[in-house]
XYZ file of C-alpha atoms in Angstrom:
670
model
C 22.640 13.014 22.509
C 20.411 15.119 20.401
C 20.369 14.466 17.026
C 20.353 17.385 14.182
C 16.971 15.848 12.841
C 15.409 18.191 15.435
C 16.096 21.991 14.006
C 18.269 23.759 16.511
C 17.806 27.755 17.689
C 19.765 30.566 17.090
C 22.931 30.361 19.198
C 23.284 32.344 22.293
C 25.898 30.874 24.509
C 29.672 30.822 23.120
C 31.224 28.818 25.451
C 33.237 25.142 24.559
C 31.268 23.093 26.817
C 29.413 20.459 25.046
C 30.237 21.845 21.651
C 33.746 20.930 20.813
C 35.552 17.647 20.500
C 39.058 17.595 22.481
C 42.246 16.736 20.338
C 42.305 13.242 22.403
C 38.896 11.953 20.921
C 40.816 11.616 17.598
C 41.349 8.244 16.550
C 44.599 6.714 15.339
C 44.820 6.787 11.477
C 45.312 2.929 12.038
C 42.889 2.207 14.078
C 40.881 0.348 11.932
C 43.809 -1.565 9.919
C 44.542 -5.067 9.641
C 42.978 -8.082 10.188
C 40.037 -8.175 12.788
C 40.876 -8.337 16.317
C 38.327 -11.103 17.302
C 35.869 -13.132 15.196
C 32.416 -14.639 15.818
C 29.528 -15.952 14.521
C 26.923 -13.507 15.472
C 27.859 -9.777 16.482
C 25.629 -7.430 18.232
C 26.523 -3.641 18.365
C 24.936 -1.695 21.058
C 25.477 2.012 21.210
C 23.827 4.582 23.761
C 22.402 2.343 26.236
C 22.402 5.693 28.229
C 22.354 3.990 31.804
C 19.019 1.905 30.956
C 19.586 -1.367 32.768
C 16.419 -2.702 31.407
C 17.784 -2.411 27.850
C 20.810 -4.334 29.223
C 18.365 -7.147 30.141
C 17.067 -7.121 26.608
C 20.425 -7.714 25.068
C 20.951 -10.267 27.479
C 18.019 -11.846 26.404
C 18.824 -11.130 22.489
C 22.152 -13.166 23.301
C 20.772 -16.202 24.837
C 18.595 -16.847 22.150
C 21.502 -17.083 19.631
C 23.397 -19.935 18.391
C 27.386 -20.250 17.869
C 29.993 -17.437 18.976
C 28.214 -14.430 19.847
C 29.901 -11.385 20.825
C 28.595 -7.962 22.066
C 30.091 -4.566 21.481
C 28.955 -1.874 23.545
C 30.208 1.426 21.552
C 30.082 3.998 24.111
C 27.957 6.318 25.989
C 26.853 3.285 28.123
C 26.167 5.643 30.801
C 24.202 8.846 31.053
C 20.850 8.711 32.970
C 22.223 6.360 35.712
C 23.087 9.454 37.920
C 24.094 7.701 40.713
C 27.474 5.597 41.953
C 25.474 2.477 42.936
C 23.701 2.483 39.421
C 27.030 3.161 37.516
C 28.772 0.086 39.154
C 25.626 -2.284 38.718
C 25.758 -1.233 35.038
C 29.443 -2.018 34.916
C 29.342 -5.307 36.490
C 26.744 -6.499 34.126
C 28.609 -5.216 31.010
C 31.852 -7.012 32.102
C 30.666 -9.867 30.306
C 30.707 -7.838 26.861
C 33.194 -5.712 25.111
C 32.717 -2.071 26.234
C 34.249 1.128 24.100
C 34.715 4.439 25.248
C 32.221 6.860 24.116
C 32.189 10.643 25.054
C 30.415 10.164 28.324
C 32.880 7.612 29.226
C 35.978 9.731 27.961
C 34.799 12.704 30.390
C 33.852 10.437 32.985
C 37.254 8.837 33.294
C 39.236 12.605 33.034
C 41.210 13.310 35.995
C 41.300 16.816 35.240
C 37.899 18.946 33.573
C 38.910 20.205 30.281
C 35.845 22.266 29.806
C 34.190 20.464 27.216
C 31.071 19.418 29.216
C 29.609 16.054 28.185
C 31.713 15.906 25.246
C 28.759 15.443 22.899
C 30.467 18.104 20.419
C 26.942 19.392 19.351
C 26.359 21.047 16.157
C 25.048 24.420 15.885
C 21.618 22.666 15.048
C 21.366 21.858 17.946
C 19.791 24.225 20.681
C 21.746 25.913 23.301
C 19.440 25.028 26.014
C 19.900 21.052 25.053
C 23.571 21.325 25.300
C 23.392 23.574 28.791
C 20.607 20.596 30.003
C 23.339 17.756 28.710
C 26.469 19.159 30.558
C 24.279 19.138 33.628
C 23.233 15.715 33.378
C 26.812 14.538 32.722
C 27.969 16.619 35.781
C 25.689 14.810 38.003
C 27.042 11.681 36.795
C 30.652 12.736 37.066
C 30.050 13.999 40.445
C 28.963 10.639 41.605
C 31.818 8.650 39.900
C 34.453 11.073 41.257
C 33.483 10.208 44.575
C 34.466 6.610 43.977
C 38.006 6.659 42.494
C 37.614 2.353 41.915
C 34.792 3.411 39.626
C 36.640 5.752 37.621
C 39.526 3.185 37.255
C 37.125 0.996 35.523
C 37.119 3.426 32.471
C 40.980 3.603 32.154
C 42.365 2.788 29.328
C 38.794 1.891 27.819
C 39.341 1.246 24.054
C 37.460 3.677 21.478
C 37.666 1.121 18.510
C 37.473 -2.380 17.807
C 37.386 -4.720 14.546
C 35.219 -7.762 14.552
C 35.707 -10.685 11.793
C 31.866 -12.178 11.106
C 31.363 -14.473 8.125
C 34.720 -13.672 6.696
C 33.660 -9.888 6.743
C 35.473 -6.983 8.578
C 33.024 -4.811 10.860
C 34.733 -1.578 12.096
C 33.288 -0.465 15.292
C 33.230 2.963 17.032
C 31.234 5.359 18.870
C 31.104 8.614 16.712
C 32.937 8.158 13.213
C 36.135 6.873 11.718
C 37.947 9.938 12.797
C 36.782 11.025 16.076
C 35.242 9.497 19.333
C 32.543 12.360 19.503
C 32.315 12.873 15.670
C 29.327 13.909 13.990
C 30.239 12.619 10.383
C 28.200 9.722 10.821
C 24.853 11.337 11.507
C 22.325 11.198 9.223
C 22.510 14.658 7.996
C 26.214 13.914 7.357
C 25.612 10.710 5.627
C 23.171 12.182 3.252
C 26.036 14.269 2.037
C 27.356 12.550 -1.565
C 30.654 14.073 -0.778
C 30.876 12.254 2.669
C 29.465 9.161 1.059
C 32.722 9.059 -1.279
C 34.992 9.932 1.678
C 33.416 7.238 3.599
C 33.748 4.738 0.442
C 37.323 5.457 -0.072
C 38.232 5.054 3.657
C 36.164 1.841 3.624
C 38.141 0.335 0.676
C 41.646 1.894 2.239
C 41.449 -0.164 5.408
C 39.516 -3.010 3.893
C 35.860 -2.356 6.020
C 33.058 -4.179 4.945
C 30.574 -2.291 7.719
C 31.043 0.709 9.554
C 28.643 0.442 12.846
C 28.292 3.883 15.311
C 26.077 5.587 17.527
C 26.543 8.931 19.084
C 23.954 10.720 17.275
C 20.886 9.335 19.063
C 19.164 9.159 15.422
C 19.678 5.721 13.368
C 20.764 6.304 9.774
C 22.045 3.271 7.465
C 23.050 3.165 3.899
C 24.764 1.238 1.357
C 27.975 2.008 -0.129
C 30.040 0.786 -3.073
C 32.499 -0.763 -0.617
C 30.045 -1.548 2.302
C 27.288 -0.862 4.838
C 27.274 2.245 7.201
C 24.869 1.881 10.156
C 24.275 4.015 13.166
C 21.755 2.458 15.821
C 20.749 5.653 16.987
C 20.140 4.710 20.538
C 19.986 1.160 22.600
C 18.381 2.730 25.822
C 15.802 5.188 24.185
C 13.123 4.945 21.588
C 13.850 5.936 18.122
C 10.912 6.478 16.320
C 7.652 7.822 16.643
C 5.220 5.927 19.028
C 7.835 3.302 20.004
C 8.878 2.100 22.997
C 12.418 0.241 22.322
C 16.027 1.063 21.475
C 17.836 -0.245 18.767
C 21.190 -2.961 18.761
C 23.051 -3.413 15.158
C 23.175 -7.346 14.558
C 25.588 -8.730 11.964
C 25.391 -12.239 10.605
C 24.902 -14.754 8.064
C 21.579 -15.103 8.635
C 18.823 -12.727 9.097
C 17.060 -12.118 12.440
C 13.263 -12.804 12.541
C 12.597 -9.388 14.424
C 14.722 -6.885 12.430
C 13.274 -3.506 12.270
C 15.541 -2.761 8.839
C 18.528 -4.187 7.319
C 20.561 -5.036 4.215
C 22.238 -8.021 2.853
C 25.614 -7.919 1.162
C 27.445 -11.158 -0.218
C 25.460 -13.092 2.300
C 26.251 -10.781 5.163
C 23.178 -9.496 7.041
C 23.315 -6.228 8.885
C 20.039 -5.305 10.595
C 18.813 -3.073 13.239
C 17.329 -5.450 15.964
C 14.844 -3.881 18.730
C 15.764 -3.968 22.127
C 12.437 -4.654 23.666
C 13.152 -3.545 27.212
C 10.132 -3.289 30.116
C 9.020 0.572 29.318
C 6.842 0.544 32.351
C 9.826 -0.344 34.993
C 12.574 1.919 32.738
C 9.854 4.927 32.907
C 9.493 4.469 36.881
C 13.220 3.697 37.001
C 13.661 7.424 35.164
C 11.205 9.389 37.029
C 12.778 8.515 40.516
C 16.198 9.640 39.478
C 15.164 12.647 37.350
C 11.981 15.047 38.613
C 10.135 16.905 36.163
C 12.028 19.785 36.067
C 15.733 18.138 36.005
C 17.597 18.556 33.114
C 17.148 15.034 31.928
C 13.484 14.965 32.199
C 13.137 18.107 30.369
C 15.464 17.036 27.371
C 14.329 13.114 27.392
C 11.088 12.117 28.878
C 8.775 13.100 26.207
C 11.182 10.994 23.902
C 11.043 7.868 26.371
C 7.190 7.943 27.011
C 5.992 9.058 23.275
C 9.149 8.025 21.092
C 11.347 10.323 18.728
C 9.813 12.632 16.163
C 11.404 10.236 13.229
C 9.793 7.616 11.222
C 11.354 4.629 10.173
C 11.828 5.887 6.358
C 13.548 8.795 7.694
C 16.808 6.534 8.848
C 16.898 4.414 5.392
C 19.497 6.329 3.520
C 19.568 3.894 0.809
C 20.268 0.200 0.230
C 18.256 -0.906 3.577
C 14.744 -1.908 3.416
C 12.233 -2.577 6.228
C 12.394 -5.825 7.968
C 9.853 -8.173 9.710
C 9.030 -6.511 12.743
C 8.296 -2.996 10.931
C 4.816 -4.416 9.826
C 3.950 -4.829 13.275
C 6.122 -2.082 15.126
C 6.651 0.855 12.978
C 4.022 3.590 12.968
C 1.863 4.102 10.127
C 3.196 6.206 7.230
C 2.613 9.938 7.270
C -0.645 10.971 5.164
C 0.336 12.326 1.781
C 0.170 16.104 1.073
C -1.636 17.264 -1.891
C -0.532 19.739 -4.515
C -2.970 22.582 -2.694
C -0.738 21.729 0.236
C 2.070 22.774 -1.307
C 1.275 25.856 -2.609
C -0.482 26.737 0.884
C 3.041 26.122 2.302
C 4.660 28.351 -0.051
C 2.712 31.209 0.223
C 3.354 31.518 4.065
C 6.609 32.878 3.308
C 8.278 36.232 2.539
C 7.780 37.024 -1.101
C 10.673 36.188 -3.715
C 10.324 39.436 -5.238
C 10.707 41.235 -2.196
C 14.249 40.094 -1.480
C 15.673 40.949 -5.092
C 17.391 44.091 -4.839
C 17.834 44.200 -8.821
C 14.639 45.016 -10.318
C 16.114 44.301 -13.865
C 16.324 40.369 -12.831
C 12.245 40.515 -12.188
C 12.388 40.483 -16.454
C 13.736 38.732 -18.943
C 17.351 39.131 -19.824
C 16.407 40.790 -23.347
C 15.156 38.016 -26.059
C 15.524 34.571 -24.979
C 17.959 32.194 -26.462
C 16.661 29.098 -25.407
C 13.132 27.553 -25.755
C 12.721 24.512 -23.505
C 9.742 22.296 -24.749
C 8.051 19.579 -22.203
C 6.421 17.156 -24.846
C 4.836 14.702 -22.656
C 4.385 14.045 -18.936
C 4.362 10.597 -19.457
C 7.612 8.477 -18.282
C 8.662 4.720 -17.238
C 10.134 6.064 -14.193
C 8.378 7.863 -11.231
C 11.415 9.444 -9.812
C 10.817 10.915 -5.891
C 12.529 14.323 -6.569
C 10.142 15.012 -9.739
C 8.332 18.368 -9.352
C 6.373 18.215 -12.384
C 5.228 14.566 -10.995
C 5.751 12.436 -14.471
C 5.426 8.805 -14.340
C 3.765 5.593 -16.286
C 0.214 6.813 -15.540
C 0.720 10.394 -17.301
C -0.779 10.415 -20.692
C -0.365 14.140 -21.626
C 1.396 14.821 -24.801
C 1.998 17.794 -27.298
C -0.247 17.128 -30.527
C 1.477 17.760 -33.604
C -0.018 21.543 -33.787
C 1.806 22.616 -30.505
C 5.055 21.002 -32.080
C 4.775 22.764 -35.663
C 4.318 26.206 -33.402
C 7.382 25.523 -31.575
C 9.292 24.795 -34.670
C 8.183 28.222 -35.883
C 9.710 30.077 -33.015
C 12.582 27.930 -33.041
C 13.505 29.371 -36.549
C 13.492 32.940 -34.969
C 16.966 34.205 -35.401
C 17.786 34.756 -31.367
C 16.823 31.202 -30.660
C 19.695 29.321 -30.719
C 18.954 26.071 -28.402
C 16.007 23.752 -28.392
C 15.906 22.165 -25.026
C 13.906 18.891 -24.842
C 12.311 17.571 -21.701
C 9.430 15.819 -20.188
C 8.652 13.050 -18.652
C 10.703 10.843 -20.828
C 10.330 13.033 -23.722
C 11.637 9.873 -25.932
C 7.799 8.609 -25.281
C 6.486 11.055 -27.154
C 5.031 9.417 -30.538
C 6.480 12.172 -32.963
C 9.690 12.739 -30.825
C 12.085 11.266 -33.502
C 10.537 13.505 -36.002
C 10.530 16.632 -33.843
C 14.277 16.109 -33.027
C 15.400 15.837 -36.325
C 13.149 18.928 -37.743
C 14.592 20.870 -34.250
C 18.147 20.188 -35.191
C 18.355 21.436 -38.742
C 17.720 25.098 -37.137
C 18.957 25.030 -33.679
C 21.390 23.268 -31.251
C 19.142 20.388 -29.884
C 19.284 19.224 -25.856
C 17.358 16.482 -24.886
C 16.589 15.499 -21.363
C 16.627 11.678 -20.712
C 16.552 9.287 -17.684
C 18.957 7.300 -19.375
C 17.016 3.980 -18.420
C 14.360 4.653 -21.215
C 17.132 4.027 -23.750
C 17.352 0.671 -22.427
C 14.104 -0.373 -24.168
C 14.119 -1.818 -27.445
C 11.532 0.582 -28.970
C 13.815 3.671 -27.704
C 17.664 2.369 -28.107
C 17.503 3.282 -31.739
C 17.520 6.983 -30.675
C 21.147 7.050 -29.760
C 21.926 6.628 -33.101
C 19.827 9.405 -34.019
C 21.573 11.586 -31.027
C 24.848 10.684 -32.828
C 24.201 11.346 -36.120
C 22.100 14.757 -35.348
C 25.042 15.778 -32.998
C 22.447 16.063 -30.170
C 23.693 16.774 -26.668
C 22.426 14.432 -24.161
C 21.744 15.377 -20.796
C 21.217 12.619 -18.832
C 19.772 12.348 -14.869
C 21.981 10.252 -12.610
C 21.298 11.434 -8.948
C 24.168 9.454 -7.413
C 27.215 7.831 -8.246
C 26.303 4.821 -5.705
C 23.626 2.490 -6.717
C 21.710 2.442 -3.365
C 21.269 6.145 -3.366
C 20.425 6.462 -6.980
C 17.796 3.837 -6.753
C 16.320 5.208 -3.491
C 15.242 8.208 -5.972
C 14.537 6.650 -9.151
C 13.696 3.192 -8.432
C 14.945 -0.275 -7.899
C 16.829 -1.703 -10.941
C 17.656 1.701 -12.452
C 21.361 2.171 -11.938
C 22.933 -0.706 -14.032
C 20.557 0.118 -16.933
C 21.724 3.809 -16.505
C 25.299 2.949 -16.519
C 24.853 0.263 -19.572
C 23.191 3.305 -21.453
C 26.310 5.638 -20.504
C 28.796 3.217 -21.867
C 26.763 3.184 -25.106
C 26.535 6.417 -25.776
C 30.326 6.724 -25.093
C 30.850 4.112 -27.734
C 29.187 6.689 -30.327
C 31.464 8.911 -29.276
C 29.360 10.981 -26.693
C 31.657 12.377 -23.591
C 34.430 11.382 -25.464
C 35.229 12.976 -28.956
C 34.447 16.758 -27.809
C 31.595 16.779 -30.552
C 28.929 14.853 -28.996
C 28.371 16.103 -25.420
C 27.130 14.099 -22.857
C 26.024 16.133 -19.687
C 25.226 14.435 -16.014
C 22.701 16.047 -13.835
C 23.012 15.663 -9.879
C 20.108 16.155 -7.425
C 20.489 15.688 -3.860
C 18.690 12.942 -2.573
C 17.607 14.848 0.630
C 16.534 18.528 1.537
C 19.757 19.975 1.121
C 21.500 22.134 -1.039
C 24.068 20.440 -3.756
C 27.911 20.296 -2.853
C 30.474 22.176 -4.785
C 29.723 21.463 -8.223
C 33.449 21.368 -9.473
C 33.984 19.028 -6.175
C 31.357 16.704 -7.142
C 32.200 16.485 -10.644
C 35.578 15.282 -9.696
C 34.210 12.504 -7.471
C 31.608 11.606 -10.341
C 34.673 11.339 -13.045
C 36.968 9.098 -10.706
C 33.830 7.312 -9.736
C 32.406 6.668 -13.183
C 35.789 6.033 -14.713
C 36.165 2.733 -12.993
C 32.889 1.913 -14.384
C 33.971 2.558 -17.875
C 31.926 5.606 -18.306
C 33.275 9.090 -19.305
C 31.185 12.271 -19.701
C 31.846 15.998 -20.539
C 29.943 18.332 -17.661
C 28.036 17.678 -14.706
C 25.240 19.927 -13.614
C 24.375 19.918 -9.577
C 20.812 21.021 -9.563
C 18.875 22.059 -6.261
C 15.675 20.265 -5.837
C 12.706 22.352 -6.049
C 9.904 22.157 -3.160
C 6.843 21.701 -5.483
C 5.192 18.719 -7.100
C 6.068 15.203 -5.870
C 8.989 16.557 -4.024
C 7.027 19.189 -2.366
C 4.603 16.976 -1.194
C 7.297 14.396 0.251
C 8.907 17.137 2.518
C 5.505 18.177 3.993
C 4.577 14.330 4.439
C 8.180 13.869 6.150
C 7.715 17.210 8.154
C 10.938 18.602 6.552
C 9.497 21.238 4.408
C 9.781 24.133 6.545
C 13.486 23.490 7.324
C 14.067 23.115 3.464
C 12.406 26.270 2.965
C 14.401 27.990 5.802
C 17.612 26.786 4.083
C 16.597 27.994 0.861
C 15.679 31.496 2.101
C 18.791 31.716 4.606
C 21.122 30.751 1.877
C 19.534 33.315 -0.890
C 22.206 34.717 -3.225
C 21.742 38.023 -5.016
C 24.431 37.076 -7.421
C 22.677 34.126 -8.618
C 19.345 36.270 -9.754
C 20.735 37.374 -12.692
C 21.704 33.846 -13.923
C 18.115 32.383 -13.279
C 17.285 30.334 -16.449
C 13.757 31.996 -16.728
C 15.734 35.116 -17.583
C 17.059 33.377 -20.595
C 14.445 31.058 -21.904
C 11.177 30.394 -22.872
C 9.171 27.197 -21.482
C 6.486 25.619 -23.849
C 4.200 22.973 -21.603
C 2.433 20.035 -23.296
C -0.846 22.103 -24.138
C 1.149 25.014 -25.985
C 0.914 27.371 -23.152
C 3.947 29.100 -22.611
C 5.939 29.672 -18.939
C 9.069 31.174 -17.749
C 10.399 27.963 -16.579
C 9.531 24.290 -15.925
C 8.865 24.764 -12.497
C 6.327 27.549 -12.984
C 4.899 25.008 -15.613
C 4.322 22.514 -12.737
C 2.723 25.061 -10.755
C 0.203 26.150 -13.310
C 1.844 30.067 -13.606
C 1.703 30.683 -17.172
C 2.778 33.967 -18.910
C 0.268 36.560 -19.326
C -0.941 38.204 -22.238
C -1.860 42.214 -22.077
C -5.387 41.184 -21.692
C -4.851 38.630 -18.828
C -5.064 35.364 -20.786
C -2.635 32.758 -21.145
C 0.151 33.400 -23.620
C 0.755 30.345 -25.870
C 3.143 29.564 -28.259
C 0.755 29.879 -30.850
C 1.069 33.738 -30.455
C 4.626 33.850 -31.095
C 4.253 31.496 -34.104
C 1.553 33.589 -35.530
C 3.522 37.055 -34.839
C 7.153 36.694 -35.811
C 8.021 39.985 -34.167
C 5.915 39.669 -30.924
C 8.549 40.149 -28.521
C 9.652 36.773 -26.190
C 11.139 39.424 -23.549
C 8.794 39.843 -20.582
C 8.356 40.433 -17.216
C 8.938 36.837 -15.229
C 6.011 35.491 -12.624
C 7.864 34.319 -9.661
C 6.643 32.704 -6.525
C 8.307 31.350 -3.473
C 9.811 28.130 -5.099
C 12.126 30.658 -6.890
C 14.115 30.523 -3.946
C 15.213 27.080 -4.895
C 17.079 28.592 -7.767
C 18.663 31.324 -5.661
C 20.111 29.390 -2.810
C 23.996 29.163 -2.307
C 25.657 28.940 -5.592
C 22.421 28.961 -7.564
C 20.705 26.330 -9.415
C 19.438 26.035 -13.112
C 18.971 23.352 -15.940
C 22.894 23.688 -16.652
C 23.295 23.381 -13.153
C 25.571 25.730 -10.668
C 24.715 29.417 -11.718
C 27.468 31.020 -9.275
C 30.839 29.682 -10.104
C 34.491 31.045 -8.981
């Protein structure tokens, strides 16, 4: 019952017990098809009671306070800590008034023959072997008690694994693990963060006419909004889910909101919320301690969580489209402290130096004379995106003056430079932007990196005509094709304007005529590597085509753990895990294609860098005398070589992880 939100250990045990899903856990392909099996005014989905009778008391109180037809679905793992036949029987008697579904705990308890899968949790590798081993023993204790009472075992026979419920004209699908397996992990927080998984779920919901998918199993809450509907994993009803809390969570679905919701979302008049199960904590702890002594497997694995809550914070569960509810103001723990730029630099400095893992010494220098000059013309931006490594925003005022722009144009006129890559901030907000782009386009191919939203502003909208006339390549940030996830990164009200701008660019030939190039950029919302670029591009094409949008290429770019994003990772306790992922995924083949090897990056003040990331960290190219190299040096001396040794730091692991990542997307492509 442990979530992947806590990193696992190196695998030491290679047995199947606790690690695999049996074949009979697979759900029928039509398990959620057709009309809802039952209908009600208010639906509670209560997963993971884990034997806690006091949590069931809280469920009873919630139901008693409701009006109209109320249904409760206990969607699996109702049992766990109950341990004795007496506790098991008492819980079953009380649950009989509701609709219990089978979870992996019950699926293994009702077997006549042990098939060797332990607790049936199907833990992924990120859960340590010690936790898996203890879970198998917790389950064995309860199994021994139930096996001694065949009449109790019979209560579980034939218990369904799924149900569909109609609420306010909408269809809610309920199961324990995911839409495919009783013990599946594909609705874990980590799985739901994957954009390809989001697409898969959204298509499944559309195919089965499902508006809400409610599940549990992973013991860590997660909730997100997709194009078709809402997905919510309540984590645990019988355990605390967040730091410093002493209550479980149940999912409530109704046509009106609940006054005590911790978080929730509204879709077309249907409210899907996580409601606290405020059980008697002291009574529960005393009950637990009597059953499970200090050195017992349950106490070792779970007592700390019962006493102090889980390590997670509320925002960790909100994956897009869900927001804090009324009780979050009083019950949610305080937000984490905000890390500083210095904190990020110190965290990066504690790693194995990047240069020490690069086998090919030639990769430590530019690949001859760079062909691209990238120009960060301003730090000012109309947005303040969560993943922004240069920390742009409306409050920033830094901008290149005319002298620096002139020097950049002088360097761009060199015979070896074929591309001027203009970025920011929102580069369009620079007062000399149109003049600069016009001049640059007369001597090289021009790329402009835009957030799209800025082009909805009447002040900047004419720039689309300028781009079309000059044949400027537009590289547009669109971090997700689902509005809730995109706006989680970029802020509310940004997705629809982005789509409108893309349509307007299409109307000018962009992404359609082969001459006006429109590229899109994807950044993961969470500390994971981008998925396969080709597979992701296919998803973008299909979903954007349905919105009347076409484009030329998709660039899948890894988030660099610096700036605003690096501070966010430290605040969320995810920095070390992400850096370990980057280092463990180091790909030597990506080194040759690093963008720093073929470009020169110029900051707003004229200083020269190997890349935009070095610019964000204040790591300029050095002159022979130790001073900072500037674009004026190159403008004044046309024969001064652009080739140079590259300044590396440990943030460079982001560019060489997996398939590699650059301003042009994936580096290593099959």
